PDB file of C-alpha atoms in Angstrom:
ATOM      1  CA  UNK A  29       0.000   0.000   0.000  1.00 97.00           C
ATOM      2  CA  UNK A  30       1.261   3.528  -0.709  1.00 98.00           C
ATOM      3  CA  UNK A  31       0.428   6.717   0.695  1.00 98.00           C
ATOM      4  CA  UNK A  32       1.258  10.154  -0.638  1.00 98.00           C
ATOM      5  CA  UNK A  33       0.896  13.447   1.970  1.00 98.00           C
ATOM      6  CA  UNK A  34       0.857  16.396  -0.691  1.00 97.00           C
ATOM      7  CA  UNK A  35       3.065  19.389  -0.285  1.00 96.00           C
ATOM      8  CA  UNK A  36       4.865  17.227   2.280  1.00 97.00           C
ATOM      9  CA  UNK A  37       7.965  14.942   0.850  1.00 94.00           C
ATOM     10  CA  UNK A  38       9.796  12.605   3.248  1.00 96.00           C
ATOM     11  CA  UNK A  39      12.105  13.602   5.272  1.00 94.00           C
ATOM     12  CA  UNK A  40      11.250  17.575   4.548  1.00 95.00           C
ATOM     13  CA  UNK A  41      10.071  20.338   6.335  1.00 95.00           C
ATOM     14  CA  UNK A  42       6.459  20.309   6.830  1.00 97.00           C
ATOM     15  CA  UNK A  43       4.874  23.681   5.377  1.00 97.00           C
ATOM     16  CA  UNK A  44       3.754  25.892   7.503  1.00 97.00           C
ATOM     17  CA  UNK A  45      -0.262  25.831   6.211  1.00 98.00           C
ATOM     18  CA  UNK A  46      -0.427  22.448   8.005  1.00 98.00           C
ATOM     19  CA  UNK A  47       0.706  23.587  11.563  1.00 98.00           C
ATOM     20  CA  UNK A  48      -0.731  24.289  14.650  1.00 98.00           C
ATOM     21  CA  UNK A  49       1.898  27.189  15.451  1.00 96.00           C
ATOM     22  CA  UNK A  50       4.231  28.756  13.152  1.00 96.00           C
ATOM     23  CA  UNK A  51       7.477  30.791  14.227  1.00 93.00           C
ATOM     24  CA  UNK A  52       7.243  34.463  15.589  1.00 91.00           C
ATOM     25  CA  UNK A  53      10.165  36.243  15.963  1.00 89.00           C
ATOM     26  CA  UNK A  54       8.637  38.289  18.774  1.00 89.00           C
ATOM     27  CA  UNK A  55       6.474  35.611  20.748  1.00 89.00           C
ATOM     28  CA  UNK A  56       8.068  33.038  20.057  1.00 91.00           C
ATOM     29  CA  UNK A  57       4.949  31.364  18.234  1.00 92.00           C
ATOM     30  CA  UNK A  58       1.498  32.684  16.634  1.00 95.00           C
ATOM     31  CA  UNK A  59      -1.206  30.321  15.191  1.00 97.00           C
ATOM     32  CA  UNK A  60      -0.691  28.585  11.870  1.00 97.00           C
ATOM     33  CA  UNK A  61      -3.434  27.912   9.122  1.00 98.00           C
ATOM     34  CA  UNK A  62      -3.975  24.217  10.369  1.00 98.00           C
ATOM     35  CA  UNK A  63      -5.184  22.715   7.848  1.00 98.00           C
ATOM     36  CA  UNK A  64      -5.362  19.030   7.366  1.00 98.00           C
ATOM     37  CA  UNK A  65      -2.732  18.258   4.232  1.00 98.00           C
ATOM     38  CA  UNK A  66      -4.628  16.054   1.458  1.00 98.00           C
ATOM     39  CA  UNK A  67      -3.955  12.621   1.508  1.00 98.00           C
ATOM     40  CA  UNK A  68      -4.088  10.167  -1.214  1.00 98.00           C
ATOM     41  CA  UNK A  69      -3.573   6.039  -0.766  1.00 98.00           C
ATOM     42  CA  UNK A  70      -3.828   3.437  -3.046  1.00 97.00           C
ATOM     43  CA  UNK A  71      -2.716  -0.396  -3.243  1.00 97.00           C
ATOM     44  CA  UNK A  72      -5.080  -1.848  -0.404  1.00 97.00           C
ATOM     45  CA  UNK A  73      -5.030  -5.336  -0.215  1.00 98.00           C
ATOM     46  CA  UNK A  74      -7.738  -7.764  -0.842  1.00 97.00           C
ATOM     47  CA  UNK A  75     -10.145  -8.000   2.126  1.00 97.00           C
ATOM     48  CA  UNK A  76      -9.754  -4.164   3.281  1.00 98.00           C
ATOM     49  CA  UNK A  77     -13.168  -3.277   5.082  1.00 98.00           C
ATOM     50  CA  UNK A  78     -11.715  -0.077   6.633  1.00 98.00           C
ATOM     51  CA  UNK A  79      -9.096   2.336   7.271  1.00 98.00           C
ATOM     52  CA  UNK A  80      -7.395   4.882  10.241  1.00 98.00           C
ATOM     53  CA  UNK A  81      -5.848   7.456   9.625  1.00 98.00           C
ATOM     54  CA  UNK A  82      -3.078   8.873  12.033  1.00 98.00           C
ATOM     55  CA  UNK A  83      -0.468  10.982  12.668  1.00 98.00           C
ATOM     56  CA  UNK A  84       1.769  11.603  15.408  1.00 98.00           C
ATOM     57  CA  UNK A  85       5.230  13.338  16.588  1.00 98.00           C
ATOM     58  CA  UNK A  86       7.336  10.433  18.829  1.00 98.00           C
ATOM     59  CA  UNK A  87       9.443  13.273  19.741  1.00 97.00           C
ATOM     60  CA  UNK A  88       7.417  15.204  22.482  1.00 96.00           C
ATOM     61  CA  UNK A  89       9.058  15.869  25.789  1.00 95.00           C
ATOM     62  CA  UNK A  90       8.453  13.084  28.555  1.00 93.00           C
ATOM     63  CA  UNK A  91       8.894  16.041  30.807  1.00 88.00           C
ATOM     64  CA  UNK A  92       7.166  19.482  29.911  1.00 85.00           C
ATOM     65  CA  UNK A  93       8.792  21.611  32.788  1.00 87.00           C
ATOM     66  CA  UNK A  94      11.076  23.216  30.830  1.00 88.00           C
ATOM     67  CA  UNK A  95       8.691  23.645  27.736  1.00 89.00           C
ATOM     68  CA  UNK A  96       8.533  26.958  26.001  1.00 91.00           C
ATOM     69  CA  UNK A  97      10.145  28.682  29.478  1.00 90.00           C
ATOM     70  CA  UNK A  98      12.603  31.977  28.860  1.00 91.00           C
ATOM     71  CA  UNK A  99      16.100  30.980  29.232  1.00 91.00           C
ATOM     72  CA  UNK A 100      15.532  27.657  29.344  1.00 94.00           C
ATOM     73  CA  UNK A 101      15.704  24.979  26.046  1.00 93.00           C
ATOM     74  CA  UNK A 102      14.334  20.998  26.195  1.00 93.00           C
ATOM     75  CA  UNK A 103      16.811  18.845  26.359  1.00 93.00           C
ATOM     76  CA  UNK A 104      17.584  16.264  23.514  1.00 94.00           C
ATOM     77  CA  UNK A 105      18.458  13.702  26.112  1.00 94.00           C
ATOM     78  CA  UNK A 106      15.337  13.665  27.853  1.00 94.00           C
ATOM     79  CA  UNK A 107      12.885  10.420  26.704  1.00 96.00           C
ATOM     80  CA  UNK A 108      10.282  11.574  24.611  1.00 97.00           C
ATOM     81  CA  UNK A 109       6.699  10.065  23.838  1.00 97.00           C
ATOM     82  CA  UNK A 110       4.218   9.751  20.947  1.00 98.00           C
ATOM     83  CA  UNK A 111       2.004  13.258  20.967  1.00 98.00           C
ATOM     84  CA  UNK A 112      -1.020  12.054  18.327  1.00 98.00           C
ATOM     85  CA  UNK A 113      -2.113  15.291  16.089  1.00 98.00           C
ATOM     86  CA  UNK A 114      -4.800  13.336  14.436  1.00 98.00           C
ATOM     87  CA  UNK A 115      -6.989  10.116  14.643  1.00 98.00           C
ATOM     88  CA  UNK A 116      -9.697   8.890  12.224  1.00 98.00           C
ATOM     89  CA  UNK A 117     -11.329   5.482  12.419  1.00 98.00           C
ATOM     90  CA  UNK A 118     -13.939   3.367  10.592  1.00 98.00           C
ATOM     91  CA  UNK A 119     -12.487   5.294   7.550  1.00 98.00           C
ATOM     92  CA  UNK A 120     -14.836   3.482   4.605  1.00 98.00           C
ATOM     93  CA  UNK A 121     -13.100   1.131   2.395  1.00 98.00           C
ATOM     94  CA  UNK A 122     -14.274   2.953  -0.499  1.00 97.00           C
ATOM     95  CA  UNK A 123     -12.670   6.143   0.776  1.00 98.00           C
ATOM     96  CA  UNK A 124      -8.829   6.338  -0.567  1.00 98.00           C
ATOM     97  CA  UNK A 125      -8.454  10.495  -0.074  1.00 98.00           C
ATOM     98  CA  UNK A 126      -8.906  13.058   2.386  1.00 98.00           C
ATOM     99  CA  UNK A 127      -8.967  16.754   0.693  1.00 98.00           C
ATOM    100  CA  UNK A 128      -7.110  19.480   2.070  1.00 98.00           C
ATOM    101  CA  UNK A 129      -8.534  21.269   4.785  1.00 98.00           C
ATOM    102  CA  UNK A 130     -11.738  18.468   4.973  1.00 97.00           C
ATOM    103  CA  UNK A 131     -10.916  18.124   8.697  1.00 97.00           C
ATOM    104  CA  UNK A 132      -9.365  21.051   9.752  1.00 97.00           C
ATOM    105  CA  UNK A 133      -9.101  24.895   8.594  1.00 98.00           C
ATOM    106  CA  UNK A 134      -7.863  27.236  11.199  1.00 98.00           C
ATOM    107  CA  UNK A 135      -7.182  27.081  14.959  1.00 98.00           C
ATOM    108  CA  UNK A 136     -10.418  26.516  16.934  1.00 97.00           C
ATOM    109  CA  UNK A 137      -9.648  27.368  20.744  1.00 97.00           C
ATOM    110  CA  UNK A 138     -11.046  24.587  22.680  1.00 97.00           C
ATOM    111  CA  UNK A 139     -11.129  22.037  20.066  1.00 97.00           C
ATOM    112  CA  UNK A 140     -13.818  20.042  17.675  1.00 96.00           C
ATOM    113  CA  UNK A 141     -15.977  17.919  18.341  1.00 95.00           C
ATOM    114  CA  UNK A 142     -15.214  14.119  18.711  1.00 96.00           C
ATOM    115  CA  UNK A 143     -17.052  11.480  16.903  1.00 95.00           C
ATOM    116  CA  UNK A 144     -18.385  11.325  13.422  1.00 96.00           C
ATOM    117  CA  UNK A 145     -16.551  13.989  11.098  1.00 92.00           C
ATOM    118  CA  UNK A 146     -16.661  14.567   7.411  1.00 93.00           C
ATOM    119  CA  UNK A 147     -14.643  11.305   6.650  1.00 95.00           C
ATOM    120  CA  UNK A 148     -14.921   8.652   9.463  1.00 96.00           C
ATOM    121  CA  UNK A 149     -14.797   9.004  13.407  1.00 98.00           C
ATOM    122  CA  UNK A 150     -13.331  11.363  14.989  1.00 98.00           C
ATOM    123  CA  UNK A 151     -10.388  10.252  18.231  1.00 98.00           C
ATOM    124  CA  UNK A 152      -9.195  13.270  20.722  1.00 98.00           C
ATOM    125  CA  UNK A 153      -5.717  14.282  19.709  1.00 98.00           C
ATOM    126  CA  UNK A 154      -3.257  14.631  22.652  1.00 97.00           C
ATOM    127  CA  UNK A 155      -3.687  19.036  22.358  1.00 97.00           C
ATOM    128  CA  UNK A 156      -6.569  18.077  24.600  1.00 97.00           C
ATOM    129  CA  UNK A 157      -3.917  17.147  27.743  1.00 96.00           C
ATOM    130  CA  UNK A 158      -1.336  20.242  26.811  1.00 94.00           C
ATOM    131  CA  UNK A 159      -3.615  22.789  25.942  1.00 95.00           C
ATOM    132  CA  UNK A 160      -5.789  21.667  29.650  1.00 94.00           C
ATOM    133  CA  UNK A 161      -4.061  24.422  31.840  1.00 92.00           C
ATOM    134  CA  UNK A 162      -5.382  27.082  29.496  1.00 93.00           C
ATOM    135  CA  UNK A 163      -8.188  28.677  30.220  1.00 95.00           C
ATOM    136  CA  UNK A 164      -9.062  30.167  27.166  1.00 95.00           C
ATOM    137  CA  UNK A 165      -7.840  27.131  25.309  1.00 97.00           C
ATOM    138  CA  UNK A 166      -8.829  24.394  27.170  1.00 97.00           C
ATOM    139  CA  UNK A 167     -11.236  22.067  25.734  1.00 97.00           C
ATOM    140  CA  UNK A 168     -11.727  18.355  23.732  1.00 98.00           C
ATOM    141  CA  UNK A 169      -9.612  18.396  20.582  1.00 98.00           C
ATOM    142  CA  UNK A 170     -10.788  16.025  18.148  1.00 98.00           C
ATOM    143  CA  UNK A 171      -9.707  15.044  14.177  1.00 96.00           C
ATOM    144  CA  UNK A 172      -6.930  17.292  13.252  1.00 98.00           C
ATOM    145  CA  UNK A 173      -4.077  19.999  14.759  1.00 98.00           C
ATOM    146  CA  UNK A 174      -1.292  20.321  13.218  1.00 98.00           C
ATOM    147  CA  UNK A 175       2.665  20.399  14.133  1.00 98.00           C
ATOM    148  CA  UNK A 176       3.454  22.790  17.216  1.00 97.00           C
ATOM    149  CA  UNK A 177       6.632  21.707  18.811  1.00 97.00           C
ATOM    150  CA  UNK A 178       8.022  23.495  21.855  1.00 96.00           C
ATOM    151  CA  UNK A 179      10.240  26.654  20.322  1.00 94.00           C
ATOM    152  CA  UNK A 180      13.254  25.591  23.257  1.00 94.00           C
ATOM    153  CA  UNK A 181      13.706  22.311  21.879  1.00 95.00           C
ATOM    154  CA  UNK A 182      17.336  21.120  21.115  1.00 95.00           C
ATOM    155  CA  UNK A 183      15.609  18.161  18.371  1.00 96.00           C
ATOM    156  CA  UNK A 184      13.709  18.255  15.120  1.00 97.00           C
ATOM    157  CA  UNK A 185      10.515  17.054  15.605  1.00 98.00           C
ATOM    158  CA  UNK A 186       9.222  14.550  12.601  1.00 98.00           C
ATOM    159  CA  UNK A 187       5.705  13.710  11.972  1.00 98.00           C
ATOM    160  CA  UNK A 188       4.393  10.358  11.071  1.00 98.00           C
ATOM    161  CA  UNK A 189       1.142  10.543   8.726  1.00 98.00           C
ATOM    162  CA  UNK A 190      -0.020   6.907   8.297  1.00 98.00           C
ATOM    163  CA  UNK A 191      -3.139   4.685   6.853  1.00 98.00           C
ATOM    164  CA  UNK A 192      -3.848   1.420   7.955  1.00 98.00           C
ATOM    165  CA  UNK A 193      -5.845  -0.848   5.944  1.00 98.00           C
ATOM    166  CA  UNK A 194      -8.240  -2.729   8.580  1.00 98.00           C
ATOM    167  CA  UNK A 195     -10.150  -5.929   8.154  1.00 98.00           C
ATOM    168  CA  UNK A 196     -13.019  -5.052   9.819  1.00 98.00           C
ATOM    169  CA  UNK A 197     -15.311  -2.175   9.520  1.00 98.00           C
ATOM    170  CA  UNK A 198     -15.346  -0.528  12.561  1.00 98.00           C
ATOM    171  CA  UNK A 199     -13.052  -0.699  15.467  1.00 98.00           C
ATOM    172  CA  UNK A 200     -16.027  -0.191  17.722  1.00 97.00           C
ATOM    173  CA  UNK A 201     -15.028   2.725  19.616  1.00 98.00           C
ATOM    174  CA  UNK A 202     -17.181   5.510  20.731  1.00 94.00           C
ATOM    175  CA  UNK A 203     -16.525   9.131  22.839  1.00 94.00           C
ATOM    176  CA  UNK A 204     -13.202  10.642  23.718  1.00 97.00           C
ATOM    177  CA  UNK A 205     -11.209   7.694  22.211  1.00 98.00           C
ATOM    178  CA  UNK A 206      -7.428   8.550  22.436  1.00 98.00           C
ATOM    179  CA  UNK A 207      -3.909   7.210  20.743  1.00 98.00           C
ATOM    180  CA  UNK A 208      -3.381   4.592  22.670  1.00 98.00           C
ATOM    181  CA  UNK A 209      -7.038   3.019  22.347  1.00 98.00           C
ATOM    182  CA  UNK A 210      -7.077   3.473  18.439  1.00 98.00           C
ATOM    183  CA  UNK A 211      -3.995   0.934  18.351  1.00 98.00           C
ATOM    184  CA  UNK A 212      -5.216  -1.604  21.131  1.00 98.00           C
ATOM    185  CA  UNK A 213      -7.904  -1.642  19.054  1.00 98.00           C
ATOM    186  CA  UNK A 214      -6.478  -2.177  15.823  1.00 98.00           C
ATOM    187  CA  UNK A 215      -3.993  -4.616  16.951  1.00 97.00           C
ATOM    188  CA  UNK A 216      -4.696  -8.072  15.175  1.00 97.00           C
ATOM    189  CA  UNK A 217      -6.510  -6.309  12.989  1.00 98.00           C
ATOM    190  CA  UNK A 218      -3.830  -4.543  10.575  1.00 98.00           C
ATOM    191  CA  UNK A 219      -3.836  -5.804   6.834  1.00 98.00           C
ATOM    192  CA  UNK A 220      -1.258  -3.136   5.177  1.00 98.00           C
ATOM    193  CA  UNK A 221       0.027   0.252   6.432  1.00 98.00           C
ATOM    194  CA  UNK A 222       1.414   3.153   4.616  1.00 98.00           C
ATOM    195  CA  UNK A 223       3.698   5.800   5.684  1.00 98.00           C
ATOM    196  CA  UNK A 224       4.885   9.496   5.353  1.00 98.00           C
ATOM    197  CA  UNK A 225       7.224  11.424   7.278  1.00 98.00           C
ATOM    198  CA  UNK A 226       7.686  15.185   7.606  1.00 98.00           C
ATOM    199  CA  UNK A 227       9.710  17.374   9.677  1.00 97.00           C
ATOM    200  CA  UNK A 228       9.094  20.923  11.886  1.00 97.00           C
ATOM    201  CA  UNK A 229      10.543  23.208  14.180  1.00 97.00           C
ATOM    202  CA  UNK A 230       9.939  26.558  16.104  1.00 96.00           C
ATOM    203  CA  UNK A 231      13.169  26.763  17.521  1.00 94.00           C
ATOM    204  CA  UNK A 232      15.299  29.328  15.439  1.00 89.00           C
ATOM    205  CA  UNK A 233      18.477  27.914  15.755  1.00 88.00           C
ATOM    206  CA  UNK A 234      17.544  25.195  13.707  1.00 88.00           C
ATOM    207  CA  UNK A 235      14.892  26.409  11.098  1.00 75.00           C
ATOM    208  CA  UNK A 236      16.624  26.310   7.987  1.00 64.00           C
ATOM    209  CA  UNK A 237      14.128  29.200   6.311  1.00 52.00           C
TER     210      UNK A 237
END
């Protein structure tokens, strides 16, 4: 199975229409266009009765002490853990592309609604925990926010977009389904998977723009 992310090529920089938070040189970060990038798959085996579609950063801080704080930077060294920007399940097997924009245009402060979206079911994306101590942010986050990586941190951050081509039709979950209960879920159940990787940063010192 093959995916393609368009106007993302692996490896690259992700453009700054798809994120979350782009770079300001005088606060540090501003919001970005967030829009959902189109995605396009093709090749799914025999027997495909459904897809999910994810993507995540593995490289957020363990730790978030130190996390966009003056004078101080994220360490590389410090473990990091899968941050999920975007979950869709019970995807139709019919369905092989997601349009630009189709599940996300623009920053909403305290997130959209989980549950059914324009293309499958809608999981709660992990902005839902980091965004919590906000108070005019706080709020569910459901289907898709882009790339916004601490603007201290000493690492690139890279972005996973995948599709998984299920076996069964629906995964059976319901509410504020997260990450880690879209892949206990889909374990066993995993006929092909396609990937694309992009890259993004906030921090300066290693923007290459």
């Amino acid at each position: 199975m093959k995916i393609k992310v368009r106007g993302i090529e692996e490896g690259q920089l992700v453009p700054e229409k798809f994120a979350f938070g782009v770079y300001n040189e005088q606060d540090h970060m501003s919001f970005g266009p967030n829009r959902n990038p189109e995605l396009v798959w093709e090749d799914a085996p025999e027997g495909t009765k459904s897809f999910v579609v994810m993507m995540f950063d593995p490289d957020v801080p363990s730790v978030a002490d130190d996390v966009n704080q003056e004078g101080k930077t994220v360490s590389k060294d410090i473990p990091r853990v899968d941050f999920f920007h975007w979950l869709l399940v019970d995807v139709p097997a019919s369905t092989s592309r997601i349009p630009e924009g189709e599940d996300s245009d623009g920053v909403i402060p305290k997130g959209k609604e989980p549950g059914p979206g324009p293309i499958g079911l809608r999981g709660v994306n992990n902005y839902t925990q980091f965004l919590a101590g906000n108070p005019d942010m706080a709020g569910t986050y459901a289907g898709y926010d882009g790339p916004c990586p601490p603007w201290n941190d000493e690492i690139l951050h890279h972005y996973h977009y995948e599709v998984h081509a299920l076996d069964v039709e629906t995964l059976g979950l319901d509410g504020e389904f997260d990450g880690a209960a879209v892949r206990e879920a889909m374990a066993g159940h995993v006929l092909a998977s396609a990937r694309v990787t992009g890259t993004y940063t906030l921090n300066p010192d290693l923007r290459k723009d």
